[in-house]
Short mmCIF file of C-alpha atoms and ligand atoms in Angstrom, two decimals:
data_model
loop_
_atom_site.label_atom_id
_atom_site.label_comp_id
_atom_site.label_asym_id
_atom_site.label_seq_id
_atom_site.Cartn_x
_atom_site.Cartn_y
_atom_site.Cartn_z
CA MET X 6 69.18 192.75 -18.14
CA VAL X 7 71.15 194.61 -20.83
CA VAL X 8 69.12 194.72 -24.31
CA SER X 9 71.44 193.26 -26.54
CA THR X 10 69.88 192.96 -29.89
CA SER X 11 71.78 194.39 -32.70
CA SER X 12 68.83 194.73 -35.20
CA SER X 13 69.46 196.31 -38.46
CA LEU X 14 65.90 197.59 -38.63
CA ASP X 15 65.14 201.03 -37.35
CA THR X 16 62.17 199.55 -35.06
CA ALA X 17 62.03 203.05 -33.33
CA ALA X 18 60.91 204.84 -36.70
CA LEU X 19 58.84 201.62 -37.83
CA ARG X 20 56.89 201.55 -34.72
CA ALA X 21 55.82 205.23 -35.36
CA ASP X 22 53.99 203.55 -38.20
CA PHE X 23 51.47 201.74 -36.03
CA PRO X 24 48.89 203.29 -34.23
CA PHE X 25 48.04 200.18 -32.00
CA LEU X 26 51.24 201.33 -30.11
CA ASP X 27 49.51 204.24 -28.75
CA GLU X 28 47.11 202.03 -27.05
CA LEU X 29 47.32 201.69 -23.17
CA VAL X 30 46.12 198.49 -21.40
CA GLY X 31 45.56 199.04 -17.67
CA GLY X 32 47.47 202.42 -17.94
CA ARG X 33 50.70 200.46 -19.63
CA PRO X 34 51.75 200.52 -23.30
CA LEU X 35 50.80 197.21 -25.06
CA ALA X 36 53.39 194.57 -25.62
CA TYR X 37 51.79 192.81 -28.46
CA LEU X 38 53.38 189.26 -28.66
CA ASP X 39 50.51 187.66 -30.75
CA SER X 40 51.65 188.31 -34.30
CA ALA X 41 51.34 184.80 -35.24
CA SER X 42 47.68 184.85 -34.47
CA SER X 43 47.29 188.09 -36.63
CA THR X 44 49.75 191.38 -37.20
CA GLN X 45 48.77 194.90 -36.48
CA LYS X 46 48.48 197.56 -39.28
CA PRO X 47 50.74 200.40 -40.27
CA ARG X 48 49.22 203.66 -41.04
CA GLN X 49 50.40 203.16 -44.56
CA VAL X 50 47.70 200.34 -45.20
CA LEU X 51 44.94 201.87 -43.57
CA ASP X 52 45.32 205.26 -45.11
CA ARG X 53 45.72 203.56 -48.26
CA MET X 54 42.47 201.56 -47.69
CA ARG X 55 40.64 204.67 -46.62
CA ALA X 56 41.90 206.73 -49.84
CA PHE X 57 40.73 203.76 -51.95
CA TYR X 58 37.14 204.03 -50.42
CA GLU X 59 37.00 207.35 -50.25
CA HIS X 60 38.28 208.03 -54.39
CA GLU X 61 38.44 204.88 -56.09
CA TYR X 62 35.86 202.74 -55.09
CA ALA X 63 33.38 200.78 -57.10
CA ASN X 64 32.51 197.16 -58.24
CA VAL X 65 35.33 195.12 -59.93
CA HIS X 66 35.59 194.06 -63.64
CA ARG X 67 31.79 195.10 -64.68
CA GLY X 68 31.70 198.76 -65.17
CA VAL X 69 32.53 200.93 -68.47
CA TYR X 70 32.81 204.23 -66.32
CA ARG X 71 36.11 205.55 -65.16
CA LEU X 72 35.34 204.69 -61.28
CA ALA X 73 34.84 201.23 -61.64
CA GLU X 74 38.36 200.97 -64.10
CA ARG X 75 40.08 202.58 -61.09
CA ALA X 76 38.61 200.30 -58.77
CA THR X 77 39.53 197.34 -61.20
CA GLU X 78 43.24 198.78 -61.46
CA GLY X 79 43.39 198.88 -57.45
CA TYR X 80 42.21 195.36 -57.51
CA GLU X 81 44.06 193.92 -60.19
CA GLY X 82 47.38 196.09 -59.37
CA ALA X 83 46.94 194.10 -55.87
CA ARG X 84 46.88 190.83 -57.73
CA ARG X 85 50.36 191.90 -59.71
CA THR X 86 51.69 192.59 -56.47
CA VAL X 87 51.00 189.39 -54.70
CA ALA X 88 52.38 187.75 -57.90
CA THR X 89 55.88 189.45 -57.75
CA PHE X 90 55.84 189.04 -53.98
CA LEU X 91 55.99 185.01 -54.23
CA SER X 92 57.64 185.18 -57.84
CA ALA X 93 55.11 183.73 -59.69
CA PRO X 94 55.40 183.01 -63.20
CA SER X 95 52.09 184.93 -63.88
CA GLU X 96 49.53 187.13 -62.33
CA ARG X 97 46.64 184.39 -63.19
CA GLU X 98 48.07 181.94 -61.47
CA VAL X 99 47.28 184.33 -58.14
CA ILE X 100 43.64 183.69 -57.00
CA PHE X 101 42.35 185.92 -54.26
CA THR X 102 40.39 184.04 -51.52
CA ARG X 103 39.17 184.92 -48.14
CA SER X 104 42.22 183.63 -46.34
CA ALA X 105 44.98 180.87 -46.21
CA THR X 106 41.98 178.51 -44.79
CA GLU X 107 39.85 179.04 -47.68
CA SER X 108 42.85 178.70 -50.24
CA ILE X 109 43.89 175.37 -48.99
CA ASN X 110 39.71 174.34 -49.11
CA LEU X 111 40.20 175.50 -52.75
CA VAL X 112 42.90 173.01 -53.25
CA ALA X 113 41.56 170.23 -51.20
CA TYR X 114 38.05 170.68 -53.09
CA ALA X 115 38.82 171.47 -56.32
CA TRP X 116 41.25 169.41 -56.99
CA GLY X 117 41.47 166.49 -54.28
CA LEU X 118 37.62 165.35 -55.28
CA GLN X 119 38.65 165.37 -58.89
CA ASN X 120 42.23 163.57 -58.50
CA LEU X 121 41.81 161.21 -55.15
CA GLY X 122 40.27 158.06 -54.88
CA PRO X 123 40.67 154.66 -52.94
CA GLY X 124 44.26 153.84 -52.97
CA ASP X 125 45.69 156.97 -52.92
CA THR X 126 47.43 158.85 -49.79
CA VAL X 127 47.54 162.21 -48.63
CA VAL X 128 50.34 163.22 -46.77
CA ILE X 129 50.30 165.95 -43.76
CA THR X 130 52.88 166.75 -40.85
CA GLU X 131 52.22 166.33 -37.23
CA LEU X 132 52.76 170.09 -36.86
CA GLU X 133 49.95 171.11 -39.20
CA HIS X 134 47.62 173.98 -38.65
CA HIS X 135 44.49 172.68 -38.94
CA ALA X 136 43.68 174.75 -42.07
CA ASN X 137 46.07 172.48 -43.53
CA PHE X 138 44.95 169.50 -41.67
CA VAL X 139 41.09 169.10 -41.56
CA PRO X 140 40.37 169.90 -45.19
CA TRP X 141 43.08 167.14 -46.14
CA GLN X 142 41.59 164.48 -44.03
CA PHE X 143 37.99 165.45 -44.99
CA ILE X 144 38.49 165.23 -48.70
CA ALA X 145 40.72 161.88 -47.93
CA SER X 146 37.80 160.52 -46.16
CA ARG X 147 35.48 161.67 -48.71
CA THR X 148 37.28 160.08 -51.59
CA GLY X 149 38.26 157.01 -49.86
CA ALA X 150 41.98 158.07 -49.78
CA SER X 151 44.15 157.47 -47.16
CA PHE X 152 45.53 159.90 -44.80
CA ARG X 153 49.23 159.99 -43.23
CA HIS X 154 51.79 162.11 -41.51
CA ILE X 155 55.10 162.58 -41.06
CA PRO X 156 56.03 162.45 -37.61
CA ILE X 157 58.21 165.06 -35.62
CA ASP X 158 60.89 164.55 -33.25
CA ASP X 159 61.36 165.37 -29.35
CA ALA X 160 62.64 168.84 -30.75
CA GLY X 161 59.55 169.50 -32.97
CA GLU X 162 61.53 168.58 -36.37
CA LEU X 163 60.17 166.65 -39.11
CA GLN X 164 61.41 162.94 -39.24
CA LEU X 165 62.52 162.82 -42.71
CA ASP X 166 63.25 159.14 -42.24
CA ALA X 167 59.80 158.29 -42.14
CA LEU X 168 59.50 159.37 -45.83
CA ASP X 169 60.80 155.97 -46.92
CA ASP X 170 58.21 154.20 -45.18
CA LEU X 171 55.41 156.57 -46.44
CA ALA X 172 56.47 155.96 -49.84
CA ARG X 173 56.07 152.20 -49.41
CA GLU X 174 52.69 152.72 -48.36
CA GLY X 175 51.16 153.34 -51.58
CA SER X 176 50.50 156.00 -54.04
CA ILE X 177 51.03 159.11 -52.48
CA LYS X 178 48.90 162.38 -54.12
CA VAL X 179 49.20 164.83 -52.24
CA VAL X 180 51.85 166.39 -49.79
CA ALA X 181 50.48 169.21 -47.89
CA VAL X 182 53.26 170.89 -45.09
CA GLY X 183 53.52 174.35 -43.82
CA LEU X 184 56.95 176.31 -44.50
CA VAL X 185 56.78 177.39 -40.64
CA SER X 186 54.78 176.11 -37.69
CA ASN X 187 52.80 178.57 -36.07
CA SER X 188 52.81 176.69 -32.81
CA LEU X 189 56.86 175.95 -32.68
CA GLY X 190 58.13 177.75 -35.19
CA THR X 191 59.91 174.96 -36.91
CA ILE X 192 60.90 175.67 -40.45
CA ASN X 193 60.26 172.91 -42.53
CA PRO X 194 62.71 171.63 -45.41
CA VAL X 195 60.00 172.11 -48.11
CA GLU X 196 62.41 172.19 -51.10
CA ARG X 197 63.33 168.93 -49.63
CA LEU X 198 59.78 167.84 -49.59
CA THR X 199 58.82 168.70 -52.97
CA ALA X 200 61.61 167.04 -54.53
CA TRP X 201 60.42 164.12 -52.96
CA ALA X 202 56.25 164.69 -53.30
CA HIS X 203 57.40 164.84 -57.22
CA GLU X 204 59.42 161.70 -57.20
CA GLN X 205 56.36 159.95 -55.84
CA GLY X 206 53.99 161.56 -58.75
CA ALA X 207 52.22 163.69 -55.88
CA ILE X 208 51.36 167.54 -55.67
CA MET X 209 53.05 169.70 -52.98
CA VAL X 210 50.81 171.99 -51.23
CA VAL X 211 52.63 174.61 -49.11
CA ASP X 212 50.77 176.54 -46.32
CA ALA X 213 53.08 179.76 -46.15
CA ALA X 214 50.55 181.53 -43.81
CA GLN X 215 53.43 181.99 -41.18
CA ALA X 216 56.35 182.13 -43.67
CA ALA X 217 54.94 184.63 -45.94
CA PRO X 218 55.30 187.79 -43.53
CA HIS X 219 58.82 187.15 -42.32
CA ARG X 220 60.87 185.41 -45.17
CA THR X 221 61.11 185.71 -49.06
CA ILE X 222 59.12 183.23 -51.10
CA ASP X 223 60.05 182.35 -54.59
CA VAL X 224 57.32 179.53 -55.91
CA GLN X 225 59.60 178.84 -58.89
CA ALA X 226 62.56 178.45 -56.68
CA LEU X 227 60.41 175.84 -54.03
CA GLY X 228 59.18 173.87 -57.12
CA CYS X 229 55.65 173.70 -55.03
CA ASP X 230 52.42 173.27 -57.06
CA PHE X 231 50.52 175.43 -54.69
CA LEU X 232 51.13 177.95 -51.99
CA ALA X 233 48.39 179.45 -49.63
CA LEU X 234 48.97 182.91 -47.40
CA SER X 235 46.94 185.45 -45.68
CA SER X 236 47.06 189.22 -45.84
CA HIS X 237 46.54 189.76 -42.09
CA LYS X 238 49.69 187.75 -40.73
CA LEU X 239 51.55 190.46 -43.00
CA CYS X 240 50.26 193.57 -41.78
CA GLY X 241 47.38 193.63 -44.23
CA PRO X 242 43.79 193.73 -43.62
CA SER X 243 41.72 190.49 -42.48
CA GLY X 244 39.02 188.69 -44.94
CA ILE X 245 41.70 188.44 -47.81
CA GLY X 246 44.15 185.78 -48.81
CA ALA X 247 45.46 184.30 -51.94
CA LEU X 248 46.59 181.11 -53.54
CA TRP X 249 49.22 180.76 -55.83
CA GLY X 250 48.91 177.42 -58.17
CA ARG X 251 50.76 176.18 -61.47
CA ARG X 252 48.68 177.00 -64.49
CA GLU X 253 48.21 173.71 -65.94
CA LEU X 254 46.48 172.58 -62.64
CA LEU X 255 44.48 175.39 -61.91
CA GLU X 256 43.24 174.95 -65.66
CA ALA X 257 42.45 171.15 -65.13
CA MET X 258 39.96 171.94 -62.04
CA ALA X 259 36.87 172.51 -61.72
CA PRO X 260 35.61 175.61 -59.90
CA PHE X 261 35.31 175.99 -56.01
CA ASN X 262 32.74 178.50 -55.68
CA LEU X 263 29.79 179.17 -58.19
CA GLY X 264 27.80 182.23 -59.25
CA GLY X 265 28.67 185.60 -60.81
CA GLU X 266 31.92 186.56 -62.23
CA MET X 267 33.57 183.07 -62.89
CA ILE X 268 31.29 182.31 -66.00
CA ARG X 269 31.78 182.79 -69.19
CA SER X 270 28.12 182.00 -70.40
CA VAL X 271 25.23 181.01 -68.83
CA GLY X 272 22.31 179.14 -70.30
CA PHE X 273 19.48 176.51 -69.08
CA ASP X 274 21.46 173.70 -70.37
CA ARG X 275 24.82 174.76 -69.70
CA THR X 276 27.32 177.03 -67.99
CA THR X 277 31.05 177.98 -69.06
CA PHE X 278 33.40 179.17 -66.72
CA ASN X 279 35.63 182.24 -66.98
CA GLU X 280 39.56 182.10 -67.48
CA LEU X 281 42.06 182.10 -64.81
CA PRO X 282 42.07 183.97 -62.33
CA TYR X 283 38.28 184.49 -62.23
CA LYS X 284 36.95 181.10 -62.68
CA PHE X 285 38.02 180.72 -58.73
CA GLU X 286 36.58 184.19 -57.59
CA ALA X 287 32.83 183.89 -57.67
CA GLY X 288 30.71 187.03 -56.63
CA THR X 289 32.17 190.61 -55.50
CA PRO X 290 35.64 190.01 -54.10
CA ALA X 291 36.98 191.91 -50.76
CA ILE X 292 38.18 194.87 -53.17
CA ALA X 293 39.33 197.12 -50.58
CA GLU X 294 40.89 194.60 -48.66
CA ALA X 295 42.84 193.29 -51.64
CA VAL X 296 44.24 196.82 -52.06
CA GLY X 297 45.31 196.63 -48.57
CA PHE X 298 46.86 193.48 -49.11
CA GLY X 299 48.87 194.70 -51.85
CA SER X 300 49.68 197.89 -49.99
CA ALA X 301 50.95 195.81 -46.96
CA ILE X 302 53.35 193.83 -49.23
CA ASP X 303 54.68 197.03 -50.43
CA TYR X 304 55.25 197.96 -47.03
CA ILE X 305 56.89 194.89 -45.68
CA SER X 306 58.67 194.57 -48.72
CA GLU X 307 59.98 198.13 -48.61
CA ILE X 308 61.45 197.39 -44.89
CA GLY X 309 62.63 193.97 -46.48
CA LEU X 310 61.97 190.44 -45.92
CA PRO X 311 65.60 189.57 -44.88
CA ALA X 312 65.89 192.57 -42.50
CA ILE X 313 62.85 191.50 -40.92
CA GLU X 314 63.65 187.97 -40.67
CA ARG X 315 66.95 188.82 -39.03
CA HIS X 316 65.31 191.31 -36.75
CA GLU X 317 62.85 188.07 -35.26
CA HIS X 318 65.96 185.77 -35.34
CA GLU X 319 67.63 188.15 -32.84
CA LEU X 320 64.55 188.49 -30.44
CA THR X 321 63.66 184.70 -30.91
CA VAL X 322 67.41 184.19 -29.70
CA TYR X 323 66.98 186.88 -26.82
CA ALA X 324 63.38 185.50 -25.96
CA MET X 325 64.70 181.67 -25.51
CA ALA X 326 67.85 182.98 -23.80
CA ARG X 327 65.77 184.98 -21.18
CA LEU X 328 62.99 182.18 -21.13
CA GLU X 329 65.74 179.59 -20.37
CA GLU X 330 67.00 181.34 -17.00
CA LEU X 331 63.61 180.40 -15.59
CA ALA X 332 64.11 176.84 -14.43
CA TRP X 333 60.17 176.60 -14.43
CA VAL X 334 59.57 177.35 -17.66
CA ARG X 335 59.78 174.55 -20.58
CA ILE X 336 60.30 175.50 -24.13
CA PHE X 337 58.80 173.88 -26.95
CA GLY X 338 60.59 173.17 -30.23
CA PRO X 339 63.68 173.58 -31.90
CA ALA X 340 66.86 175.90 -31.19
CA ALA X 341 66.52 179.40 -32.49
CA GLU X 342 68.63 178.78 -35.34
CA ARG X 343 65.97 176.34 -37.01
CA ARG X 344 62.83 178.03 -36.00
CA ALA X 345 61.02 181.50 -36.70
CA GLY X 346 60.11 184.21 -34.46
CA ILE X 347 57.53 182.17 -32.43
CA VAL X 348 58.21 180.74 -28.62
CA SER X 349 55.91 178.38 -27.27
CA PHE X 350 56.39 177.52 -23.50
CA ASP X 351 54.75 175.80 -20.65
CA VAL X 352 54.77 177.51 -16.96
CA GLU X 353 55.42 174.38 -14.56
CA GLY X 354 52.01 173.64 -12.65
CA ILE X 355 50.13 176.56 -14.35
CA HIS X 356 47.77 176.20 -16.97
CA PRO X 357 48.45 178.54 -20.26
CA HIS X 358 45.16 180.41 -19.79
CA ASP X 359 45.79 181.46 -16.28
CA VAL X 360 49.22 182.65 -17.34
CA ALA X 361 48.19 184.67 -20.25
CA GLN X 362 45.18 186.28 -17.94
CA ILE X 363 47.81 187.46 -15.68
CA LEU X 364 50.10 188.31 -18.51
CA ASP X 365 47.24 190.63 -19.87
CA TRP X 366 46.78 192.26 -16.45
CA GLU X 367 50.09 193.74 -17.22
CA GLY X 368 49.50 194.58 -20.59
CA ILE X 369 51.03 191.94 -22.42
CA ALA X 370 49.07 190.04 -24.88
CA VAL X 371 50.50 186.40 -25.75
CA ARG X 372 48.28 183.41 -27.14
CA ALA X 373 47.24 180.39 -24.83
CA GLY X 374 45.72 177.36 -26.39
CA HIS X 375 45.96 174.74 -28.89
CA HIS X 376 46.84 177.40 -31.44
CA CYS X 377 44.66 175.14 -34.20
CA THR X 378 47.27 172.24 -33.80
CA GLN X 379 45.61 169.79 -31.10
CA PRO X 380 47.29 166.55 -32.95
CA LEU X 381 50.76 168.66 -32.23
CA MET X 382 49.80 169.26 -28.87
CA ALA X 383 48.85 165.62 -28.37
CA ARG X 384 52.45 164.91 -29.38
CA LEU X 385 53.87 167.19 -27.11
CA GLY X 386 51.70 165.77 -24.32
CA VAL X 387 50.06 169.03 -23.18
CA ALA X 388 46.61 170.30 -23.68
CA ALA X 389 47.72 173.98 -24.56
CA THR X 390 50.50 175.86 -24.40
CA THR X 391 51.66 179.86 -23.94
CA ARG X 392 52.95 181.25 -27.14
CA ALA X 393 54.95 184.57 -27.47
CA SER X 394 55.42 185.70 -31.12
CA PHE X 395 57.28 188.63 -33.06
CA TYR X 396 57.23 191.18 -36.13
CA LEU X 397 58.74 193.97 -37.25
CA TYR X 398 57.76 196.07 -34.52
CA SER X 399 58.57 193.79 -31.51
CA ILE X 400 61.18 194.86 -29.32
CA ALA X 401 63.43 193.45 -26.44
CA GLU X 402 62.03 195.37 -23.84
CA GLU X 403 58.88 193.64 -24.71
CA VAL X 404 60.61 190.32 -23.99
CA ASP X 405 62.00 191.91 -20.85
CA ARG X 406 58.53 192.68 -19.77
CA LEU X 407 57.37 189.06 -20.81
CA VAL X 408 60.05 187.39 -18.14
CA GLU X 409 58.75 189.78 -15.48
CA GLY X 410 55.08 189.35 -16.17
CA LEU X 411 56.20 185.20 -15.72
CA HIS X 412 57.87 186.22 -12.49
CA LYS X 413 54.82 187.80 -11.36
CA VAL X 414 52.45 184.68 -12.98
CA LYS X 415 55.05 182.39 -10.74
CA LYS X 416 54.38 184.24 -7.45
CA SER X 417 50.79 184.47 -7.72
CA LEU X 418 50.09 180.98 -8.86
CA GLY X 419 53.01 178.77 -8.64
C1 PLP S 514 50.30 177.89 -40.00
C2 PLP S 514 48.67 178.71 -40.73
N1 PLP S 514 48.12 178.03 -41.48
C3 PLP S 514 47.05 178.47 -41.96
C4 PLP S 514 46.66 179.36 -40.88
C5 PLP S 514 45.31 179.97 -41.31
O1 PLP S 514 45.21 181.24 -41.55
P1 PLP S 514 43.88 181.92 -41.57
O2 PLP S 514 43.27 182.05 -40.50
O3 PLP S 514 44.18 183.50 -42.13
O4 PLP S 514 43.07 181.33 -42.82
C6 PLP S 514 47.12 179.84 -39.71
C7 PLP S 514 46.71 180.67 -38.70
O5 PLP S 514 47.10 181.07 -37.84
C8 PLP S 514 48.36 179.23 -39.71
O6 PLP S 514 49.10 179.79 -38.78
#
């Protein structure tokens, strides 16, 4: 099939930035179609981290010597970069965490334990990743709050007409929703849900782990109260993520982790806590990783998120059209227009793990499993799906290889 994508991204030039593309798997170039799980890293980020370790590294905030000041500047510079990336009103509202998962746990524990109780309700959605499901389920159960979800329709989109029933059930205190579903790619109407959450007197927590790598995020325009993201999903290192939170909420919250750095003064009778954001950053942070996170944001921002999103959309349209040619493949989730660069599917009669295994023999990396969305899998009536996901370095030829690979899967096991 003729490749018909007309992306405005110069993918050939961009691909030269990614050393992993030189890897051969079984003698063939790797077709990496698992970016929703984690993205590959460009030389610019790897070089920045190496240079930081070689020339700027020391522990942060504590030293008066020049190297420590340089390291602190690198770390705090990364915080400013994240704040600008999210259009946050202040960099003090940006807390470095280990991951999006830890960011959500921070809110669930530090805000939830203090503010939830019997009679209150936490609302999530049927699409949520376990990272935005399990912490809320756990804290709701610890505090005696109810735990409810917004259901999806058969196309994998939120059923917003369920909101009225939920509102009637009781005092909603938290609405926690992913901006983009990692399993189906569904783009959720977060502005609308934020307005609804606020009408109920609830806080709005947005899991932007799958959205931040691909689309411009403006926390002020979204109007939410907390937003979580991870570096490794946007070309940065793993082990670092961020939480943005509204200053007055963060200031009113008790700390999450306790220890060094997050204190103002410590005595045998009493400890007082540091100002924002340090109150929530106990211990030595992931310093070089923060610098790498900032560098990755610079890298994708320079390419331009609208161009990245457009490129992925074109690939998604192409991939769905090609997969729809296969009568024995069933695609889950909404139309391409209403989803991000994620396509989950089922190959009739063949377990997703077997599909992924055979594709691997062809040098094609896809993910098979429940994608940390077991409640969603139950709703879809499957134990697992096979998922292909795209990023700025993905190309239509890789989609073609996926389709060829699926023909081989069908021939071997169908
Ligand atoms: C929608 C969504 N939320 C949260 C997470 C958790 O991210 P992390 O593993 O970086 O904490 C993921 C990771 O796959 C995700 O896709």
